[in-house]
GROMACS .gro file of C-alpha atoms in nm:
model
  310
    1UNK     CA    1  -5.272  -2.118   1.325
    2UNK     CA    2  -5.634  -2.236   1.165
    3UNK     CA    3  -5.769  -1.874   1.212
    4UNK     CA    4  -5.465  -1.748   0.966
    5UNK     CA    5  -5.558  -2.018   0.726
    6UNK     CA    6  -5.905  -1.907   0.777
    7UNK     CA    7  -5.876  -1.574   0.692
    8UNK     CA    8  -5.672  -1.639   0.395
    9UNK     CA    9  -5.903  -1.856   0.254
   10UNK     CA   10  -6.199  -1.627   0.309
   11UNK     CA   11  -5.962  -1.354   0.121
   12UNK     CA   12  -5.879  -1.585  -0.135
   13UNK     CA   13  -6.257  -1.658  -0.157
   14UNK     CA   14  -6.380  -1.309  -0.229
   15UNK     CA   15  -6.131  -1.249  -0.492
   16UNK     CA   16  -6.192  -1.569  -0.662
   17UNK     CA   17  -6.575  -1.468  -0.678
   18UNK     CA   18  -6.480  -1.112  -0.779
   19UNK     CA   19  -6.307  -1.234  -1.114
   20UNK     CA   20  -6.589  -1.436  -1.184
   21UNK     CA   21  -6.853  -1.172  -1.115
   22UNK     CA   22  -6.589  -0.983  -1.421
   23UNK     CA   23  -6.696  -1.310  -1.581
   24UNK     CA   24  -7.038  -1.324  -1.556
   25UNK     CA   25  -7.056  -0.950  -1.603
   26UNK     CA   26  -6.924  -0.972  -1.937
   27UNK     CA   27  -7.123  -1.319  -2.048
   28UNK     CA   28  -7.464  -1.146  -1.955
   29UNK     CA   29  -7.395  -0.817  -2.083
   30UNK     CA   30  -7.437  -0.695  -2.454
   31UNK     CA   31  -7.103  -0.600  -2.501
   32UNK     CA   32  -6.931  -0.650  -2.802
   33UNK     CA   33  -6.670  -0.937  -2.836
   34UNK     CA   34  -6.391  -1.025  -3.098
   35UNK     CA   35  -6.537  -1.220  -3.388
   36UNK     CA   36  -6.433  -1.579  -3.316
   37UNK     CA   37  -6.625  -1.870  -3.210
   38UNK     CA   38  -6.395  -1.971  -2.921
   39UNK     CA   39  -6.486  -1.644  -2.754
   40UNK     CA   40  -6.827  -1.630  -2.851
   41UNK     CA   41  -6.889  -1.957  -2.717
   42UNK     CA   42  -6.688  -1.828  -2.371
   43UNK     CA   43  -6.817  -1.500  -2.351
   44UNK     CA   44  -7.132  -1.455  -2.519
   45UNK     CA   45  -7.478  -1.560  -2.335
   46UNK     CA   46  -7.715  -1.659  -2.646
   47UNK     CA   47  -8.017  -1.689  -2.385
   48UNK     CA   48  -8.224  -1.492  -2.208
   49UNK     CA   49  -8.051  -1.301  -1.944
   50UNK     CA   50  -8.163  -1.368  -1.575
   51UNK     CA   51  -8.229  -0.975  -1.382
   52UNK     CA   52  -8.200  -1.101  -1.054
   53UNK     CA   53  -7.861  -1.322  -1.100
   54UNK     CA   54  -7.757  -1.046  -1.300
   55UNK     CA   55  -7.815  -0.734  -1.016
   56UNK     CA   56  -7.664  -0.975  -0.767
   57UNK     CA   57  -7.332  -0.985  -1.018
   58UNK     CA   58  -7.286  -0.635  -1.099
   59UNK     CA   59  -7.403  -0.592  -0.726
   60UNK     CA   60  -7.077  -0.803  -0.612
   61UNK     CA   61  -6.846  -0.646  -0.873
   62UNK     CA   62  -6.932  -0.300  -0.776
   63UNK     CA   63  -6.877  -0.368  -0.382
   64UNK     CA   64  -6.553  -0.513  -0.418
   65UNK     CA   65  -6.423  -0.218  -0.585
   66UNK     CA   66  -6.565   0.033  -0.370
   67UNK     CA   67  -6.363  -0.241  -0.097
   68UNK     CA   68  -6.038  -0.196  -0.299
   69UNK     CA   69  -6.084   0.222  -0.309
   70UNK     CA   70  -6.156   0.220   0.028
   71UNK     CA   71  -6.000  -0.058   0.236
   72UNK     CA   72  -5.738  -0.228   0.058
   73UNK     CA   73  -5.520   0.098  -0.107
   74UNK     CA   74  -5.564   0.277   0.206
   75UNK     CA   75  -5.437   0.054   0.393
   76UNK     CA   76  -5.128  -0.075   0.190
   77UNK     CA   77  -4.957   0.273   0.315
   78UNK     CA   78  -5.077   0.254   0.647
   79UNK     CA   79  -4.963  -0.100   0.684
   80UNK     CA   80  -4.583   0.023   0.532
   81UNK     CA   81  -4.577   0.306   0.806
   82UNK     CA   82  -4.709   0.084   1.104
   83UNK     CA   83  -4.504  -0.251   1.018
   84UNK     CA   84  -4.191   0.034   1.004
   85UNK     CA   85  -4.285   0.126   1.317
   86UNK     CA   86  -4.351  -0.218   1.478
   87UNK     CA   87  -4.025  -0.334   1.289
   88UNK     CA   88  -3.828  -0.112   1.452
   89UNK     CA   89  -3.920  -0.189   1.799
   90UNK     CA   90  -3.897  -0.558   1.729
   91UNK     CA   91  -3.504  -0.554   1.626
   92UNK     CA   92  -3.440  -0.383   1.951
   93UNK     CA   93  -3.597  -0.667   2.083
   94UNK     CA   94  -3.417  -0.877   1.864
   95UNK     CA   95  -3.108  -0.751   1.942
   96UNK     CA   96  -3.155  -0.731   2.279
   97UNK     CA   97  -3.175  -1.111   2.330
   98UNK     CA   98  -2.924  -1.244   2.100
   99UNK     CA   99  -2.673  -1.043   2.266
  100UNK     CA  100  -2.787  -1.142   2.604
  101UNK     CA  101  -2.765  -1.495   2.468
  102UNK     CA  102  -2.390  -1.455   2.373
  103UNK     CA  103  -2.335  -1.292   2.677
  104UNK     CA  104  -2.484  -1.592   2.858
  105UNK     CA  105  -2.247  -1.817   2.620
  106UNK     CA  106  -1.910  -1.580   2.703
  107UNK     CA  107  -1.992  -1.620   3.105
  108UNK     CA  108  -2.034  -2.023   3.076
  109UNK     CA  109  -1.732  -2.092   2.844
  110UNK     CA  110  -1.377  -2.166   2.862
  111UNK     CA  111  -1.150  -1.915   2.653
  112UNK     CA  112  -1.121  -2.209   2.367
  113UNK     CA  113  -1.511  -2.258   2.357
  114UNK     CA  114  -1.523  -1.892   2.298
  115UNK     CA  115  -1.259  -1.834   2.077
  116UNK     CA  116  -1.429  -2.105   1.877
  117UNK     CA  117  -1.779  -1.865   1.887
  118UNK     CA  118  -1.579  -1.537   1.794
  119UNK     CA  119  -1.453  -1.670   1.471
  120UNK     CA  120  -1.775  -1.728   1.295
  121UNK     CA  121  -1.895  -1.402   1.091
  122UNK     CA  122  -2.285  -1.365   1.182
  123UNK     CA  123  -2.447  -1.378   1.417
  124UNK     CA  124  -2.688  -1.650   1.324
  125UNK     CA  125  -2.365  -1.897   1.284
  126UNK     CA  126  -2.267  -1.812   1.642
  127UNK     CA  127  -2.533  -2.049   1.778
  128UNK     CA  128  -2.345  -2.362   1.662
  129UNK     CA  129  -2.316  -2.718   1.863
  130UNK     CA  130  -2.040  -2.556   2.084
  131UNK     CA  131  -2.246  -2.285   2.163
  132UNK     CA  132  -2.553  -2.516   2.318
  133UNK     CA  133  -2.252  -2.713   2.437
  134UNK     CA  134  -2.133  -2.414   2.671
  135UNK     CA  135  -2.481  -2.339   2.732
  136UNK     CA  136  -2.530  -2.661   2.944
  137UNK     CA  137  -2.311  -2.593   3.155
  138UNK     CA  138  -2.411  -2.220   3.211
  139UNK     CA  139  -2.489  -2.178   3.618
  140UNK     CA  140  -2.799  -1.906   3.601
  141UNK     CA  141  -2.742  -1.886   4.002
  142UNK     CA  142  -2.401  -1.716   3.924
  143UNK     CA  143  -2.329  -1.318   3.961
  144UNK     CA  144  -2.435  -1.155   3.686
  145UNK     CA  145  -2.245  -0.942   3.381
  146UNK     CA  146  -2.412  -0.659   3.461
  147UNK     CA  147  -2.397  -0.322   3.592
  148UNK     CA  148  -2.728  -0.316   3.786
  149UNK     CA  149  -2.706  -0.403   4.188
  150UNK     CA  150  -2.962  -0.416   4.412
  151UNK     CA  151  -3.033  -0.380   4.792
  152UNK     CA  152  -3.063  -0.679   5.041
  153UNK     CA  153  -3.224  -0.712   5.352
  154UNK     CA  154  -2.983  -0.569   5.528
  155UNK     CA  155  -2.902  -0.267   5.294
  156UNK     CA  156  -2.633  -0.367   5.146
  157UNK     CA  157  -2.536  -0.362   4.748
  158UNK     CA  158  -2.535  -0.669   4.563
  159UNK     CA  159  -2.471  -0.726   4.194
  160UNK     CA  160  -2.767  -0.921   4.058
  161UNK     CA  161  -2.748  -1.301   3.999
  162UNK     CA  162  -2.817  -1.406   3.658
  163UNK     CA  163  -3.165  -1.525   3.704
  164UNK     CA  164  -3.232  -1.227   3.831
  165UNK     CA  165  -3.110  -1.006   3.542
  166UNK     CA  166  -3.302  -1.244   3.303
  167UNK     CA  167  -3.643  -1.229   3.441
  168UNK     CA  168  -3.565  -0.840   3.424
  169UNK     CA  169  -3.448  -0.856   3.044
  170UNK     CA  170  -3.758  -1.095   2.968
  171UNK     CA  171  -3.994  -0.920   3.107
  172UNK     CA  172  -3.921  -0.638   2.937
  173UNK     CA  173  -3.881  -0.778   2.584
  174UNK     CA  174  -4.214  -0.993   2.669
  175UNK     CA  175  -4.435  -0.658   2.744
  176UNK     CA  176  -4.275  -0.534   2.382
  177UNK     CA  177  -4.381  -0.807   2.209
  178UNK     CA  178  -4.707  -0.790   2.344
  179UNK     CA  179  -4.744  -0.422   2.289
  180UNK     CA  180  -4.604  -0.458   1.903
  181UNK     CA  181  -4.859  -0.769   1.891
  182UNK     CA  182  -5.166  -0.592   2.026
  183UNK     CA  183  -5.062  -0.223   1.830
  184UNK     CA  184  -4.964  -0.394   1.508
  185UNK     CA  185  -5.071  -0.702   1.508
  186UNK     CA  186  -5.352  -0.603   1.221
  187UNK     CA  187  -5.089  -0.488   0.972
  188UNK     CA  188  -4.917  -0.808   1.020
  189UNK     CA  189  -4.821  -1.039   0.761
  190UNK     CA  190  -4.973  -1.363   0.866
  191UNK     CA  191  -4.639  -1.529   0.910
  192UNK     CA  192  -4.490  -1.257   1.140
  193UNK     CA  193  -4.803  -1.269   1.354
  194UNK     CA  194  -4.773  -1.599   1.428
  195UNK     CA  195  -4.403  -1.594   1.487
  196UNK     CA  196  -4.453  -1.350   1.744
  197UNK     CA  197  -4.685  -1.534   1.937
  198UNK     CA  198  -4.499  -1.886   1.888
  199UNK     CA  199  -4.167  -1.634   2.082
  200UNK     CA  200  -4.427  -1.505   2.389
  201UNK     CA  201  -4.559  -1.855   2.441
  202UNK     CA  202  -4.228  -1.993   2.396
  203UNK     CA  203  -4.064  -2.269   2.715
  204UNK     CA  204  -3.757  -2.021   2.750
  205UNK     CA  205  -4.010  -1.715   2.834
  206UNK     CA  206  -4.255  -1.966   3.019
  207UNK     CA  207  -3.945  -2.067   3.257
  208UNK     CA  208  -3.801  -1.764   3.324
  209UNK     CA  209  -4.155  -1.565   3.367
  210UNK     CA  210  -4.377  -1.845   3.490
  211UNK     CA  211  -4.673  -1.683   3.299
  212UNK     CA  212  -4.807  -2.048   3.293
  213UNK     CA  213  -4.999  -1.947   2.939
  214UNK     CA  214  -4.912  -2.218   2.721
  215UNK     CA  215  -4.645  -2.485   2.962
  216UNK     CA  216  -4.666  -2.578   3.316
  217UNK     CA  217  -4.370  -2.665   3.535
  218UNK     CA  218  -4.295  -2.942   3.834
  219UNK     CA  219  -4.080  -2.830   4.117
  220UNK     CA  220  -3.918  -3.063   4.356
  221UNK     CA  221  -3.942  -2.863   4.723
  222UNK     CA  222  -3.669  -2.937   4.975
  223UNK     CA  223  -3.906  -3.179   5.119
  224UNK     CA  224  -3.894  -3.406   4.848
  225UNK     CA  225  -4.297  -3.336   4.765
  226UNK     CA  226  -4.345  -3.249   4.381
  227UNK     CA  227  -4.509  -2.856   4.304
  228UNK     CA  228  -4.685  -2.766   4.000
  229UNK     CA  229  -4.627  -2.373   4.006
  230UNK     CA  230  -4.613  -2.190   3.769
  231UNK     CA  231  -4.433  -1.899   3.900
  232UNK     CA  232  -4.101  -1.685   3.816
  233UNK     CA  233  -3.786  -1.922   3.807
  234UNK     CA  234  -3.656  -1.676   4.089
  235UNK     CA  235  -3.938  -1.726   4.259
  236UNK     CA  236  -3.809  -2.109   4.287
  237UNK     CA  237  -3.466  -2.001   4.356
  238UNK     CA  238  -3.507  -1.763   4.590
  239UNK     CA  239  -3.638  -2.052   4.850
  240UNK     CA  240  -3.317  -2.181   4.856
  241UNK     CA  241  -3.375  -2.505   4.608
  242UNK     CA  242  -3.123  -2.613   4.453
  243UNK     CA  243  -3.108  -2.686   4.061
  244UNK     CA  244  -2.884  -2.893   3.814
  245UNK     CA  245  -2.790  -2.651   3.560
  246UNK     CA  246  -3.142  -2.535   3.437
  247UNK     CA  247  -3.012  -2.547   3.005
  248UNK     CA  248  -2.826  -2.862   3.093
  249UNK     CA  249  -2.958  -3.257   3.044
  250UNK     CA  250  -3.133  -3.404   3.384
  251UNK     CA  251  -3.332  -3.665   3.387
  252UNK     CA  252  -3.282  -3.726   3.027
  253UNK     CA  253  -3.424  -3.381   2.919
  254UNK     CA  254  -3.207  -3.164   2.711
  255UNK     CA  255  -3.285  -2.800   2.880
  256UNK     CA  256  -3.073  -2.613   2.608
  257UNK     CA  257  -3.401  -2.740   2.406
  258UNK     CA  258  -3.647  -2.459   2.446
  259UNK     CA  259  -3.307  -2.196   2.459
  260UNK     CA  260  -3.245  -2.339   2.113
  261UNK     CA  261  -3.568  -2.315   1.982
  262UNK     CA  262  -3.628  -1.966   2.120
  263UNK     CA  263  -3.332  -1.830   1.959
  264UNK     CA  264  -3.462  -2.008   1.635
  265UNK     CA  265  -3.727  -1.822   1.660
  266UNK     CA  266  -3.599  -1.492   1.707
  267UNK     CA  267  -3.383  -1.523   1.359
  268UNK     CA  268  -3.713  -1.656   1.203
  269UNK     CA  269  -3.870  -1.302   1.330
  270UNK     CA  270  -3.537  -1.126   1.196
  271UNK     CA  271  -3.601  -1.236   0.879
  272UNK     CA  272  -3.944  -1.103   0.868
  273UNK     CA  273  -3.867  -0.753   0.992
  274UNK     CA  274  -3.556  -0.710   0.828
  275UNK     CA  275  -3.762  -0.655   0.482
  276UNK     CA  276  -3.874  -0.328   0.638
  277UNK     CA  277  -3.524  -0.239   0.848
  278UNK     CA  278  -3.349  -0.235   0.562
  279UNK     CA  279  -3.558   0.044   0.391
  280UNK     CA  280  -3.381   0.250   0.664
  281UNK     CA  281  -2.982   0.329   0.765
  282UNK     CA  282  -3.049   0.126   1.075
  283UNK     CA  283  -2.727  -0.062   1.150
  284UNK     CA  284  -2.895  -0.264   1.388
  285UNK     CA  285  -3.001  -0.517   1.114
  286UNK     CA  286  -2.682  -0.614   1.014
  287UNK     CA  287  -2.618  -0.957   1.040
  288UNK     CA  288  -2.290  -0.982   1.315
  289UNK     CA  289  -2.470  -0.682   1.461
  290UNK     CA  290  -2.425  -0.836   1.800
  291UNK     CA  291  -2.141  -1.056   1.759
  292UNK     CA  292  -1.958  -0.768   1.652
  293UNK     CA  293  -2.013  -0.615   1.934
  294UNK     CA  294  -1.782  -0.882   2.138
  295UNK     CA  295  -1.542  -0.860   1.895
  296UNK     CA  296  -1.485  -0.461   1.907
  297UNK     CA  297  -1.512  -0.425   2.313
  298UNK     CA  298  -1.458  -0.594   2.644
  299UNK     CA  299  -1.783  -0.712   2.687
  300UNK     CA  300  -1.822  -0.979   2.949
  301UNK     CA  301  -1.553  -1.200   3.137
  302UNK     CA  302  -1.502  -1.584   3.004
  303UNK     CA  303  -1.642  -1.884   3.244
  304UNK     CA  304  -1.787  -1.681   3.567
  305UNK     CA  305  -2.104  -1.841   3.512
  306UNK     CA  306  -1.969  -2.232   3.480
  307UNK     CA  307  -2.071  -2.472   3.713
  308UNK     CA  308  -1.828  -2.551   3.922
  309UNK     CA  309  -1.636  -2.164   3.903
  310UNK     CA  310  -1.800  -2.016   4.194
   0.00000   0.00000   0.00000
């Protein structure tokens, strides 16, 4: 982001002209030097010394180190308590959608497919070519693996449908981020900031949400008329119009494009937090954290979201 680069040139800036107000403090001043020319000729002014350049220097030098007392050691410990803080709220997060996405993977596959997923040791190798493989063919309109039911018009108890559950899941994780990103977002590391931001604005969040803040999407109604809306995704399915599988290719458009890159992302933003995770006993930063998950329990039942199963 320019303003990142910005600021970090306008840091970089400051301390640049602090060690050469140290310079100039030290070339203008009458204090003694080692006997030798080389240093003499660096650090010794033979002219006569200018007052006002001279208050302007020591001026500088003494306000940037009433800035480092004050602003910069300060805030070194308050930045290690709040990005511990924000870090731990962001690998829920974290967590929370990889193992939704493997879940998503376990409903769409066949039992080879996700024998094939199971035998990989992290979770970051998980997300392989047969996993965006299976994910093409994953049918979002299917029941979801959940335990959560709702009531139709008619009172009756439904499990939800998987585009359902998602918007519910996304929503969630997207007010977290953009709690952690308003609350934190000053102690961030430059990188991390940005990382969260690229995950909000994200086409995977965009679809499912419709908050229209950085993509906008074209519907085809049942009338054959093209919509730009940029609404829910159950919004859409909810009138009844019927999709190709959403992460699959139509129209020569890859849809597992933006779930790839999303996930991407979220390992990017793993790596930043785990520096601070792993100053704690958290387990949730290990590695197969959720892929272990599958391994130890009956989570989830293999292909009930395929197209073509239900």
């Amino acid at each position: 982001m320019k303003y990142i680069k910005q600021k970090k040139a306008l840091e970089y800036s400051a301390f640049v002209l602090f060690i050469v107000s140290i310079y100039l403090s030290i070339r203008l001043s009458d204090l003694p030097v080692i006997d030798n020319k080389i240093i003499e000729s660096i650090f010794v002014h033979t002219g006569n010394v200018d007052a006002a350049l001279l208050n302007v220097i020591t001026g500088y030098f003494s306000g940037y180190i009433v800035y480092i007392f004050t602003v910069i050691i300060p805030s070194w410990r308050r930045k290690e308590v709040a990005m511990m803080q924000a870090s731990h709220r962001l690998l829920a997060v974290y967590n929370g959608f990889i193992y939704t996405m493997l879940l998503l993977a376990k409903s769409a596959a066949t039992e080879q497919e996700w024998k094939d997923i199971l035998r990989h040791d992290t979770d970051r190798a998980s997300f392989d070519d047969t996993y965006f493989n299976i994910i093409r063919q994953f049918d979002i309109t299917s029941q979801s693996e959940s335990l959560f039911k709702h009531s139709d018009i008619n009172g009756n108890t439904k499990y939800l449908l998987w585009y359902e559950y998602l918007e519910i899941k996304f929503e969630h994780w997207y007010g977290e981020l953009d709690e952690v990103f308003n609350q934190y977002g000053i102690y961030m590391e430059d990188e991390l900031f940005e990382c969260v931001y690229k995950i909000k604005t994200n086409s995977l969040f965009e679809l499912i949400l419709g908050k229209g803040s950085d993509m906008e999407w074209m519907w085809k109604g049942k009338d054959g008329i093209d919509y730009c809306e940029c609404v829910p995704l159950s919004k859409i399915l909810d009138q009844g119009i019927k999709r190709p599988p959403i992460f699959g290719v139509n129209k020569n458009v890859d849809g597992s494009k933006g779930v790839k890159e999303c996930i991407w992302l979220f390992f990017e933003l793993f790596e930043h937090i785990n520096k601070f995770a792993v100053k704690t006993d958290d387990k949730r930063n290990e590695k197969d954290h959720n892929l272990k998950k599958f391994k130890n329990y009956n989570i989830g039942r293999v292909g009930t979201a395929r197209v073509g199963t239900m």
